[in-house]
PDB file of C-alpha atoms in Angstrom:
ATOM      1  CA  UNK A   1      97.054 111.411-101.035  1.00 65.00           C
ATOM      2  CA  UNK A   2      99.515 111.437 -98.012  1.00 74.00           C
ATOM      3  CA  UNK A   3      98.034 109.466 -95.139  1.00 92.00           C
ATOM      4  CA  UNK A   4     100.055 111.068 -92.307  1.00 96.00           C
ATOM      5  CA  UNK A   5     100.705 115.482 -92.881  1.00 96.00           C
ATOM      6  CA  UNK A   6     103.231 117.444 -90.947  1.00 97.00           C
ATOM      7  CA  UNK A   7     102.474 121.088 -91.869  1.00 96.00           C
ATOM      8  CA  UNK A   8     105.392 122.721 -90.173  1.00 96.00           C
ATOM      9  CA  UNK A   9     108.802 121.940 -91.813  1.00 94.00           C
ATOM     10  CA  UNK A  10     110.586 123.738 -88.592  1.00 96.00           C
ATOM     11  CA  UNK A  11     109.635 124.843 -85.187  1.00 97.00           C
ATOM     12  CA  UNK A  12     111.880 127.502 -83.151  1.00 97.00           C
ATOM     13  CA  UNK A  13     111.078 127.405 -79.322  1.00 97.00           C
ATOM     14  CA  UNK A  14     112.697 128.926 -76.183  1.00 97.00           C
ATOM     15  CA  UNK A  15     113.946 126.377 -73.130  1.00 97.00           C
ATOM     16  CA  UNK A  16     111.727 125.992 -70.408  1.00 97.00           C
ATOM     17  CA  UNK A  17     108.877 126.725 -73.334  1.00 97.00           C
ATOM     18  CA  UNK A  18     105.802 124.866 -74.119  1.00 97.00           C
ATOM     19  CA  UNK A  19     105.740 123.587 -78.083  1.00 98.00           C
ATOM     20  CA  UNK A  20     103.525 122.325 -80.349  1.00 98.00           C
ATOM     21  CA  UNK A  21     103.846 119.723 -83.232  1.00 98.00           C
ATOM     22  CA  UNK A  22     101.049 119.297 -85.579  1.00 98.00           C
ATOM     23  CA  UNK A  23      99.907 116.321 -87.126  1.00 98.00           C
ATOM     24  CA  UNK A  24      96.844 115.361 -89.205  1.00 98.00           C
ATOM     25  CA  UNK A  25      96.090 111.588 -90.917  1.00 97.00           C
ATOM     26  CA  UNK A  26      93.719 110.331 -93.474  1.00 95.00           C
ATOM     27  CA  UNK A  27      93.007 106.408 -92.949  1.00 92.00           C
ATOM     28  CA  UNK A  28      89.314 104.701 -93.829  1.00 91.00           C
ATOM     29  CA  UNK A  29      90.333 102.293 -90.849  1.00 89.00           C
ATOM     30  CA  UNK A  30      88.441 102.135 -87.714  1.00 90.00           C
ATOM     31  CA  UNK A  31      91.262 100.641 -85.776  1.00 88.00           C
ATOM     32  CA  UNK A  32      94.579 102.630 -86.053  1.00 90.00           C
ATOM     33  CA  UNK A  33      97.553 103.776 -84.383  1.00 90.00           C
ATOM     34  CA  UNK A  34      99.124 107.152 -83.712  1.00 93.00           C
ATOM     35  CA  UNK A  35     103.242 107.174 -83.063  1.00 94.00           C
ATOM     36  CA  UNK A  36     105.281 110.009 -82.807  1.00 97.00           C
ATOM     37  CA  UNK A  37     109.290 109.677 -82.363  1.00 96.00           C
ATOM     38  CA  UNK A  38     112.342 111.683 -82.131  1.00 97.00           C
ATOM     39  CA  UNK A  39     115.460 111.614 -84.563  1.00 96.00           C
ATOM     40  CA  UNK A  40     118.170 113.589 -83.179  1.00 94.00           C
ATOM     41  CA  UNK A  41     122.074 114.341 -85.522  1.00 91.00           C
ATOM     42  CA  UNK A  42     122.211 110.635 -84.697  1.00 88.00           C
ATOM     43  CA  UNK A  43     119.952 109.500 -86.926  1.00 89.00           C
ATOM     44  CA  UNK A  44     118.447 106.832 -84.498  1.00 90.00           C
ATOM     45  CA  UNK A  45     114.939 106.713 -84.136  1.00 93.00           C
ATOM     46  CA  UNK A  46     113.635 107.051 -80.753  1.00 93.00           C
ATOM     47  CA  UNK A  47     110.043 106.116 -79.832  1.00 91.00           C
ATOM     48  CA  UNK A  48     108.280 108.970 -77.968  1.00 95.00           C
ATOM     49  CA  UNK A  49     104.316 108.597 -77.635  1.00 93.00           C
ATOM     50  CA  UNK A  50     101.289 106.223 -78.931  1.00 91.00           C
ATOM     51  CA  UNK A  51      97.794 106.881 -79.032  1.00 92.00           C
ATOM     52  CA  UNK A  52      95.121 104.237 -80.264  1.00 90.00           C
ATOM     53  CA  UNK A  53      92.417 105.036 -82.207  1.00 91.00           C
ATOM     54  CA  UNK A  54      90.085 103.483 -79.566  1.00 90.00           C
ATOM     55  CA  UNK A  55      92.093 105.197 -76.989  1.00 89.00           C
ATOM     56  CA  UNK A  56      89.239 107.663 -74.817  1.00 89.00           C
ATOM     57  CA  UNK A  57      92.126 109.464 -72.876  1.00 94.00           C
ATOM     58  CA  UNK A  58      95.131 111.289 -74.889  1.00 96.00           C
ATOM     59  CA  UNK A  59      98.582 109.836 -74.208  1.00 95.00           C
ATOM     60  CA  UNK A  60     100.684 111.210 -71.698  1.00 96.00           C
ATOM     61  CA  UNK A  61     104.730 109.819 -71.671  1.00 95.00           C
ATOM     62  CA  UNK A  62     106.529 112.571 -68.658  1.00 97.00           C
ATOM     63  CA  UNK A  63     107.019 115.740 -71.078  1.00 97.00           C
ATOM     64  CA  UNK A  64     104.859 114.279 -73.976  1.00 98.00           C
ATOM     65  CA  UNK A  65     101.630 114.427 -74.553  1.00 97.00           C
ATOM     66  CA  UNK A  66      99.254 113.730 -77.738  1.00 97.00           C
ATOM     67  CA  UNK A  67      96.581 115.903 -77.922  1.00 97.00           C
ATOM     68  CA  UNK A  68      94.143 113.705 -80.116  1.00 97.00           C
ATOM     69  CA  UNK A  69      91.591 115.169 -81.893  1.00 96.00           C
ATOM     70  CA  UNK A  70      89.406 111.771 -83.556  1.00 95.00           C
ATOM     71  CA  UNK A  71      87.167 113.610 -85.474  1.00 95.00           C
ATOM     72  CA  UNK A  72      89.556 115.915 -86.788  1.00 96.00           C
ATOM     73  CA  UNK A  73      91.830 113.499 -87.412  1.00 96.00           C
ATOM     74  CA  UNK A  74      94.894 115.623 -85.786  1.00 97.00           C
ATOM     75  CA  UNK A  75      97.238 113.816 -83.306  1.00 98.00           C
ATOM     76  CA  UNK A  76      99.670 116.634 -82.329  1.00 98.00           C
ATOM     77  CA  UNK A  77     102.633 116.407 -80.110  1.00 98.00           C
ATOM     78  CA  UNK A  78     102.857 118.769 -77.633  1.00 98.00           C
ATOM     79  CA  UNK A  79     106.084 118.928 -75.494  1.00 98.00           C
ATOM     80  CA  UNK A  80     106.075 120.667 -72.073  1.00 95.00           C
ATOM     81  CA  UNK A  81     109.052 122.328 -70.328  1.00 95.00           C
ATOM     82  CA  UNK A  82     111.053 122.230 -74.024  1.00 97.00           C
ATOM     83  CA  UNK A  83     115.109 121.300 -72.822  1.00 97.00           C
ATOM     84  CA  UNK A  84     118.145 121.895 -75.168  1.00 97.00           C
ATOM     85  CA  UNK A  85     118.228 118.560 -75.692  1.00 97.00           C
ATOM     86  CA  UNK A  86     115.108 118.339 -77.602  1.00 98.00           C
ATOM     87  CA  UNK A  87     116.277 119.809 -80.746  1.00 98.00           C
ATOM     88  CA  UNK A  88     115.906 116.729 -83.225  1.00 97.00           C
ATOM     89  CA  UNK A  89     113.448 115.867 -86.093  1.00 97.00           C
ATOM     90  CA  UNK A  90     110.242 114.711 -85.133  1.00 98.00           C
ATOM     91  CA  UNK A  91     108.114 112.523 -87.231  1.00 98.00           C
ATOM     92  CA  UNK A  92     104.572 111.297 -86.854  1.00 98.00           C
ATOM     93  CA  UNK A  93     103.574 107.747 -88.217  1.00 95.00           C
ATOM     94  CA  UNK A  94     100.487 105.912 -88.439  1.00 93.00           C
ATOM     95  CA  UNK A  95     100.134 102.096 -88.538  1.00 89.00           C
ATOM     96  CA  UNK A  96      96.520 101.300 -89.711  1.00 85.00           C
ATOM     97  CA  UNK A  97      94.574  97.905 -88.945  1.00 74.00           C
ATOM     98  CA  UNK A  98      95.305  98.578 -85.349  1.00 62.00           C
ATOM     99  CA  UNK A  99      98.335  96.964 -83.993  1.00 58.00           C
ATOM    100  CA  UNK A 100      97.026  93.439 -84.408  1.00 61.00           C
ATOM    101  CA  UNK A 101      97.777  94.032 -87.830  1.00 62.00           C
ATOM    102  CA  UNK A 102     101.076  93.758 -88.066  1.00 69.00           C
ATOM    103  CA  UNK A 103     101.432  96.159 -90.411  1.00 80.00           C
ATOM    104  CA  UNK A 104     104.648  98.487 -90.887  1.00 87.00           C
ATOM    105  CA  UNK A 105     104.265 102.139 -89.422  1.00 90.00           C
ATOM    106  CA  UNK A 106     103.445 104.993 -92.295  1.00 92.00           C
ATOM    107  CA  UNK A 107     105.550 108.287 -91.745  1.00 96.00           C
ATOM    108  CA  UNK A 108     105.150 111.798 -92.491  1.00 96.00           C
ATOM    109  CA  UNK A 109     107.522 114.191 -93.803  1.00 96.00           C
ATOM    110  CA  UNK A 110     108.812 115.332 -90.204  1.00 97.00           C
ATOM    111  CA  UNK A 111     108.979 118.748 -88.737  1.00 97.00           C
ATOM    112  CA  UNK A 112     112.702 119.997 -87.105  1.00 97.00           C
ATOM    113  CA  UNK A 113     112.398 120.925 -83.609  1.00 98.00           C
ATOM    114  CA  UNK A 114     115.023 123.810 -82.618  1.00 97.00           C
ATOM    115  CA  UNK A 115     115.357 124.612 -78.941  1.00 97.00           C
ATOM    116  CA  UNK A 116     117.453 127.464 -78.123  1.00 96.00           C
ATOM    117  CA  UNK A 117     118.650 128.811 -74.413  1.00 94.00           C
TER     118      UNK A 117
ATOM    119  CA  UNK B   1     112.220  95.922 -75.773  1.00 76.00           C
ATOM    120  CA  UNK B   2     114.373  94.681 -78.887  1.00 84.00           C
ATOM    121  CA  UNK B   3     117.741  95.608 -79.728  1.00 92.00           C
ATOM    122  CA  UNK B   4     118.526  95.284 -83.080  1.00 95.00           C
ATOM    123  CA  UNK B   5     122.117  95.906 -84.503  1.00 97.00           C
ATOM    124  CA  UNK B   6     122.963  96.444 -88.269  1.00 97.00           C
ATOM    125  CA  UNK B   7     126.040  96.027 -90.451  1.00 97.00           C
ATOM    126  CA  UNK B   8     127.742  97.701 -91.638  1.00 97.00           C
ATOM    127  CA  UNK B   9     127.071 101.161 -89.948  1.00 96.00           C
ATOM    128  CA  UNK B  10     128.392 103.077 -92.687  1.00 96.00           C
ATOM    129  CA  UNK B  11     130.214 102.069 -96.308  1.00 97.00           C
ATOM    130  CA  UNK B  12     131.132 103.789 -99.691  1.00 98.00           C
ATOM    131  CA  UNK B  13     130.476 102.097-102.550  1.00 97.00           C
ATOM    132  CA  UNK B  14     130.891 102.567-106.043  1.00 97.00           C
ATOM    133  CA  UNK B  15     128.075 102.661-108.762  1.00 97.00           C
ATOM    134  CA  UNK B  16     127.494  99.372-109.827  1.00 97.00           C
ATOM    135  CA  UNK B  17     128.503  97.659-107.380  1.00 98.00           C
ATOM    136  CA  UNK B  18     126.157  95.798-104.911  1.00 98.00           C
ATOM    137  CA  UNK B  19     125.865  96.262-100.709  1.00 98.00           C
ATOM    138  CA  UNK B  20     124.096  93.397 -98.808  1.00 98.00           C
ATOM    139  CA  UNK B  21     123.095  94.884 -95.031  1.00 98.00           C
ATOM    140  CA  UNK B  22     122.560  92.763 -91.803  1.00 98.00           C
ATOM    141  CA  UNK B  23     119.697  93.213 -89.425  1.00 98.00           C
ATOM    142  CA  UNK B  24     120.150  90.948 -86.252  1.00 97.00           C
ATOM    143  CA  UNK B  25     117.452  91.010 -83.592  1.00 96.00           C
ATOM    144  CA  UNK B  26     117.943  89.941 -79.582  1.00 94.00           C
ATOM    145  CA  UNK B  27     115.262  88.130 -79.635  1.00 90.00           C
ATOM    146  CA  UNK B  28     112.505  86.516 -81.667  1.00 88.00           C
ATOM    147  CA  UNK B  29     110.159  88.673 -83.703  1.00 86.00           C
ATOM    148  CA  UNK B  30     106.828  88.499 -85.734  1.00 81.00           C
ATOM    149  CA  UNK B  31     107.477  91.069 -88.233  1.00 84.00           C
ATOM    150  CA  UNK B  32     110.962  92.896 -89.853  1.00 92.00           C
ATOM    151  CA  UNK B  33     110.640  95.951 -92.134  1.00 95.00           C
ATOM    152  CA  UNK B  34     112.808  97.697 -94.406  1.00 97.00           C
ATOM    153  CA  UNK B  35     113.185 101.591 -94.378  1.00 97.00           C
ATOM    154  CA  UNK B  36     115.088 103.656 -96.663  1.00 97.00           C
ATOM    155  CA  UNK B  37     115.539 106.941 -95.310  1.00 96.00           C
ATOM    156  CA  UNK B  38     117.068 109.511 -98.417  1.00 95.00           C
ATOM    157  CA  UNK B  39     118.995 112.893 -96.828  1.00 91.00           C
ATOM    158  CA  UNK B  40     116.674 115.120 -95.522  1.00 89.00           C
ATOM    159  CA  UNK B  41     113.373 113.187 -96.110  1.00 92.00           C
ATOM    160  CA  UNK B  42     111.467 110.858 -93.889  1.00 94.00           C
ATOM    161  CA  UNK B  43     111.294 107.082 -93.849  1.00 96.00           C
ATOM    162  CA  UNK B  44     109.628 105.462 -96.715  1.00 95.00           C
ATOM    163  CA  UNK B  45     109.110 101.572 -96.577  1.00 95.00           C
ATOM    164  CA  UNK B  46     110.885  99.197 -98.683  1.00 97.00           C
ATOM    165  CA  UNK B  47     109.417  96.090 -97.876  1.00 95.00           C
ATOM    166  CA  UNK B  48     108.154  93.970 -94.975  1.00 93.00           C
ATOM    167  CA  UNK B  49     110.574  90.982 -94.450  1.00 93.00           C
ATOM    168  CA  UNK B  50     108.588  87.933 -94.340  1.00 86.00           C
ATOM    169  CA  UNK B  51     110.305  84.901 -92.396  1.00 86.00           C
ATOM    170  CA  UNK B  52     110.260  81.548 -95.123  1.00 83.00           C
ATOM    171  CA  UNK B  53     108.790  83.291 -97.792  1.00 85.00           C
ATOM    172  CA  UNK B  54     109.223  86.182-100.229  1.00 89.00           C
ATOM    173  CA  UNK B  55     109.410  89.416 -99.344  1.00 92.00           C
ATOM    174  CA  UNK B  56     106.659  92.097 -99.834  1.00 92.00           C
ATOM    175  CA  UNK B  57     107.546  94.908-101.632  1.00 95.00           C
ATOM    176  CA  UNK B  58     105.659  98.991-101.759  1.00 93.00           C
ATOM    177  CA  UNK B  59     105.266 100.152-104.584  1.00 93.00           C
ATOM    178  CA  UNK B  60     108.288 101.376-106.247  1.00 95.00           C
ATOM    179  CA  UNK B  61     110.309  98.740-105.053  1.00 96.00           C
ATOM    180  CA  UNK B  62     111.459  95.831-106.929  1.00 96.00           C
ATOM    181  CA  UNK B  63     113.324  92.377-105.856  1.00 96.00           C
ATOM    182  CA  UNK B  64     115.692  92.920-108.161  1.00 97.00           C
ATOM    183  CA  UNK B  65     117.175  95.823-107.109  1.00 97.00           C
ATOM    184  CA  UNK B  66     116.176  95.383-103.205  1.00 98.00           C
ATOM    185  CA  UNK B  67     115.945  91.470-102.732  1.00 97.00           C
ATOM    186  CA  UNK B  68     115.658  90.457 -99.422  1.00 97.00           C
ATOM    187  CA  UNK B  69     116.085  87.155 -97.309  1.00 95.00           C
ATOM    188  CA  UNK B  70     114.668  86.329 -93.608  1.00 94.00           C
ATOM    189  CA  UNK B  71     115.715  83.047 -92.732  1.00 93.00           C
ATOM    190  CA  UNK B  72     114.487  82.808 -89.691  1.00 92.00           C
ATOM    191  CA  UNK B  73     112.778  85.055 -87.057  1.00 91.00           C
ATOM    192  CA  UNK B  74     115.735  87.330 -85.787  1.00 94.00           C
ATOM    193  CA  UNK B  75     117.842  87.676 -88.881  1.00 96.00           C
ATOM    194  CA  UNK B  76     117.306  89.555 -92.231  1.00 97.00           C
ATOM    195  CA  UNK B  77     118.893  90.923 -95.414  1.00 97.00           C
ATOM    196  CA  UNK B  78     118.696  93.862 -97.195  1.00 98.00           C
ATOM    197  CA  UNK B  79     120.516  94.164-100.877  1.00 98.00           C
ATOM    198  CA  UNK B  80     121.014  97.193-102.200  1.00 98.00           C
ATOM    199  CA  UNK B  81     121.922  95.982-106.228  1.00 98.00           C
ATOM    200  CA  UNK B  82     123.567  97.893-109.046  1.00 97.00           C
ATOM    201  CA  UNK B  83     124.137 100.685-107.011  1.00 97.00           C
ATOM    202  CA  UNK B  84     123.966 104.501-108.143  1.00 97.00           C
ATOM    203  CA  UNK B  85     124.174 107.898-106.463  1.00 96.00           C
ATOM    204  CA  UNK B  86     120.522 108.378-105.831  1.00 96.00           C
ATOM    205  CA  UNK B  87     120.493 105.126-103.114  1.00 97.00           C
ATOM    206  CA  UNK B  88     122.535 107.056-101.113  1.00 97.00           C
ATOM    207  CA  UNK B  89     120.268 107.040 -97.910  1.00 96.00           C
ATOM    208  CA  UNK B  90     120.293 105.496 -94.604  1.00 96.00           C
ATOM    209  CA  UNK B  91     118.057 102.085 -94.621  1.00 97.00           C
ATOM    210  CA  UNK B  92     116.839 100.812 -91.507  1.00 97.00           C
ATOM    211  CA  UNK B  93     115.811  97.793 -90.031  1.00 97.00           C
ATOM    212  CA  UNK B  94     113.104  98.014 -87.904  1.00 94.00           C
ATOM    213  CA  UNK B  95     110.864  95.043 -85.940  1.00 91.00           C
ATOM    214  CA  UNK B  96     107.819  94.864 -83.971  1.00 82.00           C
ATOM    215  CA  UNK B  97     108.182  92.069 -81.419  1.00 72.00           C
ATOM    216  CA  UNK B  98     104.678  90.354 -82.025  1.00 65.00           C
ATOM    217  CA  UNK B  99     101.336  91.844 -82.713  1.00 59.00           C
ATOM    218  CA  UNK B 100     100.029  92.434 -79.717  1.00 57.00           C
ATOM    219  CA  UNK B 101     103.153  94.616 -79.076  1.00 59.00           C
ATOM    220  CA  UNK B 102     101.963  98.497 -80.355  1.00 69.00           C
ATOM    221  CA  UNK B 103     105.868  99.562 -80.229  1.00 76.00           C
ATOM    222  CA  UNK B 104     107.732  99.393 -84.043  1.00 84.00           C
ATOM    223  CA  UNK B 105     111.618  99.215 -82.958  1.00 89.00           C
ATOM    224  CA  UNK B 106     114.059 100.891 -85.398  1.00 94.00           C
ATOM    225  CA  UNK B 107     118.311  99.518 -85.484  1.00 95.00           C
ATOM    226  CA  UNK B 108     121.152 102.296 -85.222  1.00 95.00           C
ATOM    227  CA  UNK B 109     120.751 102.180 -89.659  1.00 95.00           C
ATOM    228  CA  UNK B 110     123.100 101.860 -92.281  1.00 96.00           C
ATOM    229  CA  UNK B 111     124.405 104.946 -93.928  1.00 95.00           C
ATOM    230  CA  UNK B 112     125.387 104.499 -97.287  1.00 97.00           C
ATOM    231  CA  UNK B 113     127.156 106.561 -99.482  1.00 97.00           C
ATOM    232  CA  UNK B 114     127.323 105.987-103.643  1.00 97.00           C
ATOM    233  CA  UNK B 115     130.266 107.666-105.823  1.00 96.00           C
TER     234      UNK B 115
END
């Protein structure tokens, strides 16, 4: 079973717009951790948001926010004020055992963010 | 913060043929990870680099074809071995600086191309 599910293969959204990014997880841990980064043409990976499973308040990072749903197990990315510059692939990742851990991050398949004018 | 180059950036290779990549970290850190990244997909973990000792491998990787050396704490290896078409991907290095620290840290990647 995949541990981390991104739903939406591509999102279309209008500058200036508000968009959503889902993301659900499956993990038996107690202790866990919620990433989400951005991948634009460039291929580098650029860390956006993290949320810990013990975490009461969601994440907020400027434009990014993580709306964190526990018993759901849904950490979706929402992105306010969407700029050109956001168009990239977005992918969520989990790293369980809490970051004590040391454990590598677990990724889903990604969802392409398109952000036209 | 880490920065974390790789080499090479880019090569062609032939099938058959082997590729070994470089990770080098700025600064000292606990734990190094492999990530292949195929066109169009998302990362999927190699192994975790383990400084002194072998590396750990997912499942579906093998040393053979993927060994890997960390001899110390800001340097590591990644061997791509008896290369064909279908390891065509991007791998990444990526490092988290010590376990306290929640942040994973990801290099520019390696984008390699078998003919």
């Amino acid at each position: 079973a995949q541990k981390i599910t991104q739903t939406q293969p591509g999102m279309f959204v209008q500058e200036k717009e508000a968009v959503t990014l889902d993301c659900t997880y499956d993990t038996s841990d107690q202790s866990y951790g919620l990433f989400w980064y951005k991948q634009p043409s460039s291929g580098e990976m650029i860390f956006l948001i993290y949320q810990g499973s013990y975490d009461e308040q969601n994440a907020t990072e400027g434009r990014y926010s993580l709306n964190f749903q526990k018993a759901r197990k849904s950490a979706n990315l929402v992105i306010s004020a969407s700029q050109l510059g956001d168009s990239a692939m977005y992918f969520c990742a989990m790293r369980e055992g809490g970051y004590q851990a040391g454990t590598a991050l677990i990724f889903g398949k990604g969802t392409t963010l398109s952000v036209s004018s | 913060s880490a920065v974390i180059s790789q080499k090479p950036s880019r090569d062609i290779c032939q099938r058959g043929t082997s590729l070994t990549i470089q990770c080098q970290v700025d600064s000292q850190v606990t734990m190094m990870f492999w990530y292949r990244q195929q066109p169009g997909q998302s990362l999927t973990l190699i192994a975790t680099a383990n400084q002194g000792s072998e590396a750990t491998y997912e499942s579906g990787f093998v040393i053979d074809k993927f060994p890997i050396s960390r001899p110390n704490l800001t340097f590591s290896t990644l061997t791509v071995s008896n290369m064909s078409p279908e390891d065509s991907s991007i791998y990444l290095c990526s490092v988290a600086l010590r376990r306290e620290d929640y942040e994973q840290y990801f290099g520019p990647g390696t984008r390699l191309t078998v003919t």
